[in-house]
Amino acid sequence: LREKLRELANQRRRFGYRRLHILLRREGVMINRKKTQRIYREEGLAVRRRRSRRRAVGNRAPAPVLALPNQRWSLDFVHDQLASGRRFRVLNVVIAQRGKPGMIVSDNGTELTSNAVLAWCGQIGVEWHYIAPGKPMQNGFCESFNGRMRDELLNETLFLSRRMPGSRSLPGWKTTTRRDHTHRLATQ
């Protein structure tokens, strides 16, 4: 019984004693659940804990509200799919005016948490701010833009190839968006 329990635990590393008990019963071993738990503990078996996801190194305090142009840029990725099923991503950058930003705000996605990004920010002298995990409204400018882009462009357009988003649909949509959605900046 102990060997069978060890063998099942090695095959199914993410199964605890309760699920292993069910597998033992399916194989015809009639045993009490409490006895399965006791043997499981005596054998030193345990569900192996997963390592936690690496978080980006950076500032996680709430970003200050900035009112002047070029004090803050917001970055985020939007994902969609081609008609063939192949996935693509679009990087959205929300800026007030052109020029060097005072701060760049992004989420903790794997695309923007690398050491290369942090090194680049150090070289050009721009502060990078990561929003708190699970708090997309800390990057509300970009989330609002992503929602409009998804509703008005991505959900309404059938993309046949990767070239299509950048060459045909996007410029016309950008012009319409600029004309219809004037973004008011608090420049006081």
mmCIF file of N, CA and C in Angstrom, residues 21-144:
data_model
loop_
_atom_site.group_PDB
_atom_site.id
_atom_site.type_symbol
_atom_site.label_atom_id
_atom_site.label_comp_id
_atom_site.label_asym_id
_atom_site.label_seq_id
_atom_site.Cartn_x
_atom_site.Cartn_y
_atom_site.Cartn_z
ATOM 1 N N HIS A 21 -6.216 9.223 -2.712
ATOM 2 C CA HIS A 21 -7.144 8.268 -2.103
ATOM 3 C C HIS A 21 -8.175 7.804 -3.135
ATOM 4 N N ILE A 22 -8.687 8.743 -3.931
ATOM 5 C CA ILE A 22 -9.663 8.399 -4.977
ATOM 6 C C ILE A 22 -9.021 7.473 -6.005
ATOM 7 N N LEU A 23 -7.761 7.769 -6.398
ATOM 8 C CA LEU A 23 -7.079 6.901 -7.368
ATOM 9 C C LEU A 23 -6.860 5.502 -6.805
ATOM 10 N N LEU A 24 -6.517 5.415 -5.512
ATOM 11 C CA LEU A 24 -6.345 4.095 -4.885
ATOM 12 C C LEU A 24 -7.654 3.317 -4.901
ATOM 13 N N ARG A 25 -8.749 3.987 -4.619
ATOM 14 C CA ARG A 25 -10.050 3.306 -4.602
ATOM 15 C C ARG A 25 -10.438 2.844 -6.003
ATOM 16 N N ARG A 26 -10.073 3.648 -7.022
ATOM 17 C CA ARG A 26 -10.368 3.244 -8.409
ATOM 18 C C ARG A 26 -9.603 1.989 -8.792
ATOM 19 N N GLU A 27 -8.432 1.811 -8.184
ATOM 20 C CA GLU A 27 -7.621 0.629 -8.472
ATOM 21 C C GLU A 27 -8.012 -0.554 -7.589
ATOM 22 N N GLY A 28 -9.057 -0.391 -6.794
ATOM 23 C CA GLY A 28 -9.561 -1.512 -6.011
ATOM 24 C C GLY A 28 -9.031 -1.588 -4.591
ATOM 25 N N VAL A 29 -8.245 -0.642 -4.146
ATOM 26 C CA VAL A 29 -7.716 -0.652 -2.781
ATOM 27 C C VAL A 29 -8.753 0.013 -1.889
ATOM 28 N N MET A 30 -9.415 -0.776 -1.038
ATOM 29 C CA MET A 30 -10.429 -0.236 -0.137
ATOM 30 C C MET A 30 -9.739 0.160 1.168
ATOM 31 N N ILE A 31 -9.666 1.460 1.387
ATOM 32 C CA ILE A 31 -8.968 1.997 2.542
ATOM 33 C C ILE A 31 -9.697 3.246 3.005
ATOM 34 N N ASN A 32 -9.665 3.504 4.294
ATOM 35 C CA ASN A 32 -10.273 4.685 4.879
ATOM 36 C C ASN A 32 -9.462 5.920 4.486
ATOM 37 N N ARG A 33 -10.153 7.054 4.252
ATOM 38 C CA ARG A 33 -9.468 8.287 3.867
ATOM 39 C C ARG A 33 -8.487 8.743 4.933
ATOM 40 N N LYS A 34 -8.843 8.584 6.197
ATOM 41 C CA LYS A 34 -7.950 8.997 7.286
ATOM 42 C C LYS A 34 -6.686 8.151 7.316
ATOM 43 N N LYS A 35 -6.813 6.886 6.971
ATOM 44 C CA LYS A 35 -5.624 6.020 6.924
ATOM 45 C C LYS A 35 -4.725 6.441 5.763
ATOM 46 N N THR A 36 -5.353 6.804 4.618
ATOM 47 C CA THR A 36 -4.580 7.306 3.488
ATOM 48 C C THR A 36 -3.821 8.567 3.890
ATOM 49 N N GLN A 37 -4.485 9.447 4.626
ATOM 50 C CA GLN A 37 -3.847 10.687 5.079
ATOM 51 C C GLN A 37 -2.680 10.383 6.019
ATOM 52 N N ARG A 38 -2.871 9.454 6.955
ATOM 53 C CA ARG A 38 -1.815 9.106 7.912
ATOM 54 C C ARG A 38 -0.599 8.518 7.208
ATOM 55 N N ILE A 39 -0.828 7.597 6.277
ATOM 56 C CA ILE A 39 0.291 6.984 5.536
ATOM 57 C C ILE A 39 0.982 8.031 4.666
ATOM 58 N N TYR A 40 0.201 8.885 4.037
ATOM 59 C CA TYR A 40 0.742 9.967 3.201
ATOM 60 C C TYR A 40 1.699 10.832 4.023
ATOM 61 N N ARG A 41 1.278 11.190 5.240
ATOM 62 C CA ARG A 41 2.108 12.021 6.121
ATOM 63 C C ARG A 41 3.342 11.257 6.595
ATOM 64 N N GLU A 42 3.169 9.983 6.978
ATOM 65 C CA GLU A 42 4.289 9.171 7.469
ATOM 66 C C GLU A 42 5.354 8.976 6.404
ATOM 67 N N GLU A 43 4.939 8.881 5.156
ATOM 68 C CA GLU A 43 5.887 8.698 4.055
ATOM 69 C C GLU A 43 6.587 10.013 3.684
ATOM 70 N N GLY A 44 6.163 11.100 4.296
ATOM 71 C CA GLY A 44 6.791 12.395 4.022
ATOM 72 C C GLY A 44 6.375 12.977 2.687
ATOM 73 N N LEU A 45 5.225 12.556 2.186
ATOM 74 C CA LEU A 45 4.745 13.064 0.900
ATOM 75 C C LEU A 45 4.034 14.389 1.116
ATOM 76 N N ALA A 46 4.149 15.259 0.150
ATOM 77 C CA ALA A 46 3.466 16.555 0.194
ATOM 78 C C ALA A 46 3.361 17.094 -1.220
ATOM 79 N N VAL A 47 2.329 17.880 -1.465
ATOM 80 C CA VAL A 47 2.189 18.523 -2.764
ATOM 81 C C VAL A 47 3.307 19.544 -2.878
ATOM 82 N N ARG A 48 4.047 19.464 -3.958
ATOM 83 C CA ARG A 48 5.159 20.395 -4.134
ATOM 84 C C ARG A 48 4.617 21.771 -4.444
ATOM 85 N N ARG A 49 5.078 22.745 -3.710
ATOM 86 C CA ARG A 49 4.622 24.117 -3.919
ATOM 87 C C ARG A 49 5.237 24.680 -5.181
ATOM 88 N N ARG A 50 4.421 25.419 -5.902
ATOM 89 C CA ARG A 50 4.935 26.076 -7.096
ATOM 90 C C ARG A 50 5.687 27.326 -6.690
ATOM 91 N N ARG A 51 6.716 27.620 -7.446
ATOM 92 C CA ARG A 51 7.451 28.855 -7.183
ATOM 93 C C ARG A 51 6.600 30.031 -7.607
ATOM 94 N N SER A 52 6.649 31.088 -6.841
ATOM 95 C CA SER A 52 5.837 32.251 -7.172
ATOM 96 C C SER A 52 6.398 32.955 -8.402
ATOM 97 N N ARG A 53 5.505 33.651 -9.098
ATOM 98 C CA ARG A 53 5.886 34.365 -10.301
ATOM 99 C C ARG A 53 6.820 35.510 -9.953
ATOM 100 N N ARG A 54 7.839 35.697 -10.772
ATOM 101 C CA ARG A 54 8.767 36.805 -10.540
ATOM 102 C C ARG A 54 8.069 38.120 -10.803
ATOM 103 N N ARG A 55 8.204 39.017 -9.892
ATOM 104 C CA ARG A 55 7.629 40.347 -10.052
ATOM 105 C C ARG A 55 8.707 41.297 -10.546
ATOM 106 N N ALA A 56 8.294 42.318 -11.218
ATOM 107 C CA ALA A 56 9.236 43.295 -11.740
ATOM 108 C C ALA A 56 9.837 44.096 -10.593
ATOM 109 N N VAL A 57 11.095 44.460 -10.773
ATOM 110 C CA VAL A 57 11.755 45.313 -9.798
ATOM 111 C C VAL A 57 11.414 46.744 -10.174
ATOM 112 N N GLY A 58 10.848 47.452 -9.275
ATOM 113 C CA GLY A 58 10.497 48.832 -9.593
ATOM 114 C C GLY A 58 9.565 49.412 -8.564
ATOM 115 N N ASN A 59 9.163 50.631 -8.779
ATOM 116 C CA ASN A 59 8.330 51.369 -7.857
ATOM 117 C C ASN A 59 6.887 50.898 -7.962
ATOM 118 N N ARG A 60 6.258 50.518 -6.822
ATOM 119 C CA ARG A 60 4.866 50.086 -6.834
ATOM 120 C C ARG A 60 3.960 51.022 -6.040
ATOM 121 N N ALA A 61 4.464 52.129 -5.579
ATOM 122 C CA ALA A 61 3.611 53.100 -4.894
ATOM 123 C C ALA A 61 2.681 53.723 -5.927
ATOM 124 N N PRO A 62 1.515 54.197 -5.516
ATOM 125 C CA PRO A 62 0.610 54.826 -6.488
ATOM 126 C C PRO A 62 1.301 55.979 -7.213
ATOM 127 N N ALA A 63 1.111 56.021 -8.513
ATOM 128 C CA ALA A 63 1.743 57.070 -9.320
ATOM 129 C C ALA A 63 1.094 58.411 -9.011
ATOM 130 N N PRO A 64 1.878 59.460 -8.932
ATOM 131 C CA PRO A 64 1.290 60.776 -8.688
ATOM 132 C C PRO A 64 0.468 61.226 -9.894
ATOM 133 N N VAL A 65 -0.562 61.996 -9.635
ATOM 134 C CA VAL A 65 -1.387 62.541 -10.713
ATOM 135 C C VAL A 65 -0.609 63.690 -11.344
ATOM 136 N N LEU A 66 -0.349 63.562 -12.632
ATOM 137 C CA LEU A 66 0.465 64.555 -13.335
ATOM 138 C C LEU A 66 -0.414 65.341 -14.286
ATOM 139 N N ALA A 67 -0.223 66.629 -14.323
ATOM 140 C CA ALA A 67 -1.138 67.482 -15.078
ATOM 141 C C ALA A 67 -0.498 68.154 -16.285
ATOM 142 N N LEU A 68 0.794 68.047 -16.453
ATOM 143 C CA LEU A 68 1.448 68.737 -17.563
ATOM 144 C C LEU A 68 1.749 67.779 -18.704
ATOM 145 N N PRO A 69 1.811 68.275 -19.939
ATOM 146 C CA PRO A 69 2.152 67.408 -21.068
ATOM 147 C C PRO A 69 3.543 66.791 -20.883
ATOM 148 N N ASN A 70 3.684 65.573 -21.361
ATOM 149 C CA ASN A 70 4.930 64.807 -21.344
ATOM 150 C C ASN A 70 5.418 64.452 -19.951
ATOM 151 N N GLN A 71 4.591 64.554 -18.935
ATOM 152 C CA GLN A 71 4.995 64.080 -17.627
ATOM 153 C C GLN A 71 4.769 62.583 -17.514
ATOM 154 N N ARG A 72 3.842 62.036 -18.306
ATOM 155 C CA ARG A 72 3.511 60.618 -18.167
ATOM 156 C C ARG A 72 3.119 60.038 -19.517
ATOM 157 N N TRP A 73 3.713 58.866 -19.827
ATOM 158 C CA TRP A 73 3.264 58.051 -20.934
ATOM 159 C C TRP A 73 2.697 56.781 -20.333
ATOM 160 N N SER A 74 1.694 56.197 -20.957
ATOM 161 C CA SER A 74 1.113 54.941 -20.503
ATOM 162 C C SER A 74 1.268 53.904 -21.597
ATOM 163 N N LEU A 75 1.734 52.704 -21.228
ATOM 164 C CA LEU A 75 1.941 51.615 -22.186
ATOM 165 C C LEU A 75 1.123 50.399 -21.777
ATOM 166 N N ASP A 76 0.611 49.674 -22.772
ATOM 167 C CA ASP A 76 -0.057 48.405 -22.512
ATOM 168 C C ASP A 76 -0.189 47.650 -23.832
ATOM 169 N N PHE A 77 -0.288 46.334 -23.744
ATOM 170 C CA PHE A 77 -0.473 45.496 -24.923
ATOM 171 C C PHE A 77 -1.928 45.073 -25.022
ATOM 172 N N VAL A 78 -2.437 44.980 -26.258
ATOM 173 C CA VAL A 78 -3.761 44.446 -26.551
ATOM 174 C C VAL A 78 -3.542 43.224 -27.430
ATOM 175 N N HIS A 79 -4.224 42.141 -27.107
ATOM 176 C CA HIS A 79 -4.074 40.883 -27.837
ATOM 177 C C HIS A 79 -5.305 40.646 -28.698
ATOM 178 N N ASP A 80 -5.088 40.038 -29.874
ATOM 179 C CA ASP A 80 -6.207 39.643 -30.729
ATOM 180 C C ASP A 80 -5.743 38.476 -31.592
ATOM 181 N N GLN A 81 -6.609 38.058 -32.514
ATOM 182 C CA GLN A 81 -6.346 36.882 -33.310
ATOM 183 C C GLN A 81 -6.632 37.161 -34.779
ATOM 184 N N LEU A 82 -5.799 36.584 -35.655
ATOM 185 C CA LEU A 82 -6.059 36.656 -37.093
ATOM 186 C C LEU A 82 -7.158 35.665 -37.438
ATOM 187 N N ALA A 83 -7.692 35.751 -38.654
ATOM 188 C CA ALA A 83 -8.724 34.820 -39.103
ATOM 189 C C ALA A 83 -8.206 33.385 -39.097
ATOM 190 N N SER A 84 -6.896 33.209 -39.280
ATOM 191 C CA SER A 84 -6.299 31.868 -39.290
ATOM 192 C C SER A 84 -6.125 31.293 -37.888
ATOM 193 N N GLY A 85 -6.348 32.094 -36.848
ATOM 194 C CA GLY A 85 -6.186 31.628 -35.477
ATOM 195 C C GLY A 85 -4.876 32.056 -34.842
ATOM 196 N N ARG A 86 -3.972 32.587 -35.643
ATOM 197 C CA ARG A 86 -2.686 33.045 -35.114
ATOM 198 C C ARG A 86 -2.880 34.324 -34.309
ATOM 199 N N ARG A 87 -2.221 34.410 -33.172
ATOM 200 C CA ARG A 87 -2.393 35.554 -32.278
ATOM 201 C C ARG A 87 -1.400 36.667 -32.612
ATOM 202 N N PHE A 88 -1.814 37.905 -32.328
ATOM 203 C CA PHE A 88 -0.903 39.045 -32.470
ATOM 204 C C PHE A 88 -1.161 40.019 -31.333
ATOM 205 N N ARG A 89 -0.186 40.876 -31.087
ATOM 206 C CA ARG A 89 -0.290 41.883 -30.033
ATOM 207 C C ARG A 89 -0.029 43.252 -30.611
ATOM 208 N N VAL A 90 -0.702 44.243 -30.038
ATOM 209 C CA VAL A 90 -0.517 45.641 -30.435
ATOM 210 C C VAL A 90 -0.080 46.389 -29.187
ATOM 211 N N LEU A 91 1.023 47.142 -29.300
ATOM 212 C CA LEU A 91 1.484 47.960 -28.186
ATOM 213 C C LEU A 91 0.818 49.328 -28.289
ATOM 214 N N ASN A 92 0.044 49.685 -27.286
ATOM 215 C CA ASN A 92 -0.595 51.000 -27.239
ATOM 216 C C ASN A 92 0.228 51.913 -26.350
ATOM 217 N N VAL A 93 0.552 53.073 -26.887
ATOM 218 C CA VAL A 93 1.287 54.095 -26.146
ATOM 219 C C VAL A 93 0.411 55.332 -26.112
ATOM 220 N N VAL A 94 -0.006 55.735 -24.922
ATOM 221 C CA VAL A 94 -0.842 56.922 -24.773
ATOM 222 C C VAL A 94 0.050 58.044 -24.268
ATOM 223 N N ILE A 95 0.210 59.085 -25.119
ATOM 224 C CA ILE A 95 1.069 60.218 -24.765
ATOM 225 C C ILE A 95 0.302 61.513 -24.971
ATOM 226 N N ALA A 96 0.720 62.534 -24.247
ATOM 227 C CA ALA A 96 0.064 63.837 -24.388
ATOM 228 C C ALA A 96 0.646 64.607 -25.566
ATOM 229 N N GLN A 97 1.945 64.668 -25.660
ATOM 230 C CA GLN A 97 2.633 65.325 -26.767
ATOM 231 C C GLN A 97 3.902 64.542 -27.021
ATOM 232 N N ARG A 98 4.577 64.882 -28.087
ATOM 233 C CA ARG A 98 5.832 64.186 -28.374
ATOM 234 C C ARG A 98 6.958 64.788 -27.569
ATOM 235 N N GLY A 99 7.969 64.007 -27.363
ATOM 236 C CA GLY A 99 9.098 64.451 -26.578
ATOM 237 C C GLY A 99 9.407 63.430 -25.501
ATOM 238 N N LYS A 100 10.408 63.695 -24.713
ATOM 239 C CA LYS A 100 10.827 62.773 -23.663
ATOM 240 C C LYS A 100 9.855 62.833 -22.484
ATOM 241 N N PRO A 101 9.337 61.666 -22.031
ATOM 242 C CA PRO A 101 8.396 61.683 -20.914
ATOM 243 C C PRO A 101 9.115 61.821 -19.570
ATOM 244 N N GLY A 102 8.383 62.256 -18.568
ATOM 245 C CA GLY A 102 8.930 62.291 -17.219
ATOM 246 C C GLY A 102 8.809 60.935 -16.560
ATOM 247 N N MET A 103 7.748 60.177 -16.916
ATOM 248 C CA MET A 103 7.489 58.873 -16.317
ATOM 249 C C MET A 103 6.756 58.005 -17.328
ATOM 250 N N ILE A 104 7.054 56.706 -17.313
ATOM 251 C CA ILE A 104 6.334 55.732 -18.131
ATOM 252 C C ILE A 104 5.629 54.796 -17.165
ATOM 253 N N VAL A 105 4.331 54.562 -17.390
ATOM 254 C CA VAL A 105 3.527 53.706 -16.522
ATOM 255 C C VAL A 105 3.091 52.488 -17.328
ATOM 256 N N SER A 106 3.252 51.290 -16.746
ATOM 257 C CA SER A 106 2.818 50.066 -17.417
ATOM 258 C C SER A 106 2.394 49.045 -16.377
ATOM 259 N N ASP A 107 1.802 47.953 -16.866
ATOM 260 C CA ASP A 107 1.449 46.875 -15.952
ATOM 261 C C ASP A 107 2.647 45.951 -15.758
ATOM 262 N N ASN A 108 2.438 44.838 -15.074
ATOM 263 C CA ASN A 108 3.525 43.918 -14.761
ATOM 264 C C ASN A 108 3.641 42.785 -15.771
ATOM 265 N N GLY A 109 3.171 42.996 -16.995
ATOM 266 C CA GLY A 109 3.249 41.952 -18.008
ATOM 267 C C GLY A 109 4.688 41.582 -18.325
ATOM 268 N N THR A 110 4.877 40.356 -18.780
ATOM 269 C CA THR A 110 6.235 39.856 -19.036
ATOM 270 C C THR A 110 6.972 40.660 -20.091
ATOM 271 N N GLU A 111 6.218 41.335 -20.971
ATOM 272 C CA GLU A 111 6.860 42.101 -22.037
ATOM 273 C C GLU A 111 7.596 43.317 -21.500
ATOM 274 N N LEU A 112 7.111 43.875 -20.387
ATOM 275 C CA LEU A 112 7.630 45.151 -19.905
ATOM 276 C C LEU A 112 8.338 45.061 -18.556
ATOM 277 N N THR A 113 8.667 43.849 -18.098
ATOM 278 C CA THR A 113 9.301 43.718 -16.778
ATOM 279 C C THR A 113 10.746 43.242 -16.869
ATOM 280 N N SER A 114 11.353 43.320 -18.012
ATOM 281 C CA SER A 114 12.704 42.795 -18.169
ATOM 282 C C SER A 114 13.750 43.778 -17.651
ATOM 283 N N ASN A 115 14.922 43.257 -17.388
ATOM 284 C CA ASN A 115 16.033 44.106 -16.962
ATOM 285 C C ASN A 115 16.461 45.055 -18.082
ATOM 286 N N ALA A 116 16.255 44.640 -19.337
ATOM 287 C CA ALA A 116 16.613 45.499 -20.467
ATOM 288 C C ALA A 116 15.783 46.778 -20.469
ATOM 289 N N VAL A 117 14.501 46.665 -20.131
ATOM 290 C CA VAL A 117 13.636 47.849 -20.071
ATOM 291 C C VAL A 117 14.110 48.791 -18.977
ATOM 292 N N LEU A 118 14.429 48.218 -17.803
ATOM 293 C CA LEU A 118 14.898 49.049 -16.690
ATOM 294 C C LEU A 118 16.243 49.701 -17.007
ATOM 295 N N ALA A 119 17.123 48.965 -17.684
ATOM 296 C CA ALA A 119 18.418 49.536 -18.058
ATOM 297 C C ALA A 119 18.236 50.676 -19.063
ATOM 298 N N TRP A 120 17.335 50.484 -20.028
ATOM 299 C CA TRP A 120 17.064 51.526 -21.013
ATOM 300 C C TRP A 120 16.541 52.784 -20.319
ATOM 301 N N CYS A 121 15.633 52.617 -19.340
ATOM 302 C CA CYS A 121 15.091 53.780 -18.613
ATOM 303 C C CYS A 121 16.189 54.504 -17.848
ATOM 304 N N GLY A 122 17.121 53.740 -17.273
ATOM 305 C CA GLY A 122 18.227 54.367 -16.565
ATOM 306 C C GLY A 122 19.125 55.159 -17.504
ATOM 307 N N GLN A 123 19.338 54.643 -18.713
ATOM 308 C CA GLN A 123 20.198 55.320 -19.687
ATOM 309 C C GLN A 123 19.594 56.649 -20.149
ATOM 310 N N ILE A 124 18.300 56.664 -20.390
ATOM 311 C CA ILE A 124 17.695 57.893 -20.905
ATOM 312 C C ILE A 124 17.179 58.796 -19.787
ATOM 313 N N GLY A 125 17.207 58.317 -18.557
ATOM 314 C CA GLY A 125 16.814 59.145 -17.421
ATOM 315 C C GLY A 125 15.318 59.327 -17.265
ATOM 316 N N VAL A 126 14.556 58.261 -17.492
ATOM 317 C CA VAL A 126 13.107 58.298 -17.351
ATOM 318 C C VAL A 126 12.707 57.328 -16.242
ATOM 319 N N GLU A 127 11.810 57.759 -15.384
ATOM 320 C CA GLU A 127 11.323 56.891 -14.308
ATOM 321 C C GLU A 127 10.286 55.930 -14.875
ATOM 322 N N TRP A 128 10.374 54.631 -14.512
ATOM 323 C CA TRP A 128 9.400 53.633 -14.942
ATOM 324 C C TRP A 128 8.573 53.254 -13.730
ATOM 325 N N HIS A 129 7.257 53.301 -13.850
ATOM 326 C CA HIS A 129 6.369 52.987 -12.738
ATOM 327 C C HIS A 129 5.493 51.799 -13.114
ATOM 328 N N TYR A 130 5.516 50.739 -12.283
ATOM 329 C CA TYR A 130 4.650 49.586 -12.484
ATOM 330 C C TYR A 130 3.413 49.742 -11.617
ATOM 331 N N ILE A 131 2.247 49.478 -12.191
ATOM 332 C CA ILE A 131 1.026 49.544 -11.397
ATOM 333 C C ILE A 131 0.981 48.314 -10.494
ATOM 334 N N ALA A 132 0.180 48.378 -9.453
ATOM 335 C CA ALA A 132 0.030 47.246 -8.533
ATOM 336 C C ALA A 132 -0.658 46.099 -9.275
ATOM 337 N N PRO A 133 -0.259 44.853 -9.015
ATOM 338 C CA PRO A 133 -0.912 43.721 -9.677
ATOM 339 C C PRO A 133 -2.407 43.694 -9.391
ATOM 340 N N GLY A 134 -3.200 43.484 -10.441
ATOM 341 C CA GLY A 134 -4.645 43.419 -10.294
ATOM 342 C C GLY A 134 -5.329 44.767 -10.161
ATOM 343 N N LYS A 135 -4.625 45.863 -10.457
ATOM 344 C CA LYS A 135 -5.204 47.209 -10.350
ATOM 345 C C LYS A 135 -5.067 47.944 -11.687
ATOM 346 N N PRO A 136 -5.811 47.528 -12.722
ATOM 347 C CA PRO A 136 -5.645 48.163 -14.032
ATOM 348 C C PRO A 136 -6.032 49.633 -14.055
ATOM 349 N N MET A 137 -6.858 50.085 -13.111
ATOM 350 C CA MET A 137 -7.266 51.485 -13.134
ATOM 351 C C MET A 137 -6.143 52.435 -12.730
ATOM 352 N N GLN A 138 -5.033 51.900 -12.214
ATOM 353 C CA GLN A 138 -3.879 52.758 -11.961
ATOM 354 C C GLN A 138 -3.232 53.182 -13.277
ATOM 355 N N ASN A 139 -3.598 52.511 -14.360
ATOM 356 C CA ASN A 139 -3.149 52.881 -15.697
ATOM 357 C C ASN A 139 -4.392 53.174 -16.544
ATOM 358 N N GLY A 140 -5.276 53.997 -15.997
ATOM 359 C CA GLY A 140 -6.591 54.232 -16.587
ATOM 360 C C GLY A 140 -6.570 54.829 -17.976
ATOM 361 N N PHE A 141 -5.574 55.693 -18.274
ATOM 362 C CA PHE A 141 -5.492 56.281 -19.615
ATOM 363 C C PHE A 141 -5.418 55.181 -20.661
ATOM 364 N N CYS A 142 -4.504 54.242 -20.436
ATOM 365 C CA CYS A 142 -4.275 53.183 -21.427
ATOM 366 C C CYS A 142 -5.435 52.181 -21.444
ATOM 367 N N GLU A 143 -5.979 51.856 -20.282
ATOM 368 C CA GLU A 143 -7.086 50.897 -20.236
ATOM 369 C C GLU A 143 -8.304 51.456 -20.955
ATOM 370 N N SER A 144 -8.555 52.746 -20.807
ATOM 371 C CA SER A 144 -9.671 53.384 -21.501
ATOM 372 C C SER A 144 -9.451 53.320 -23.015
#
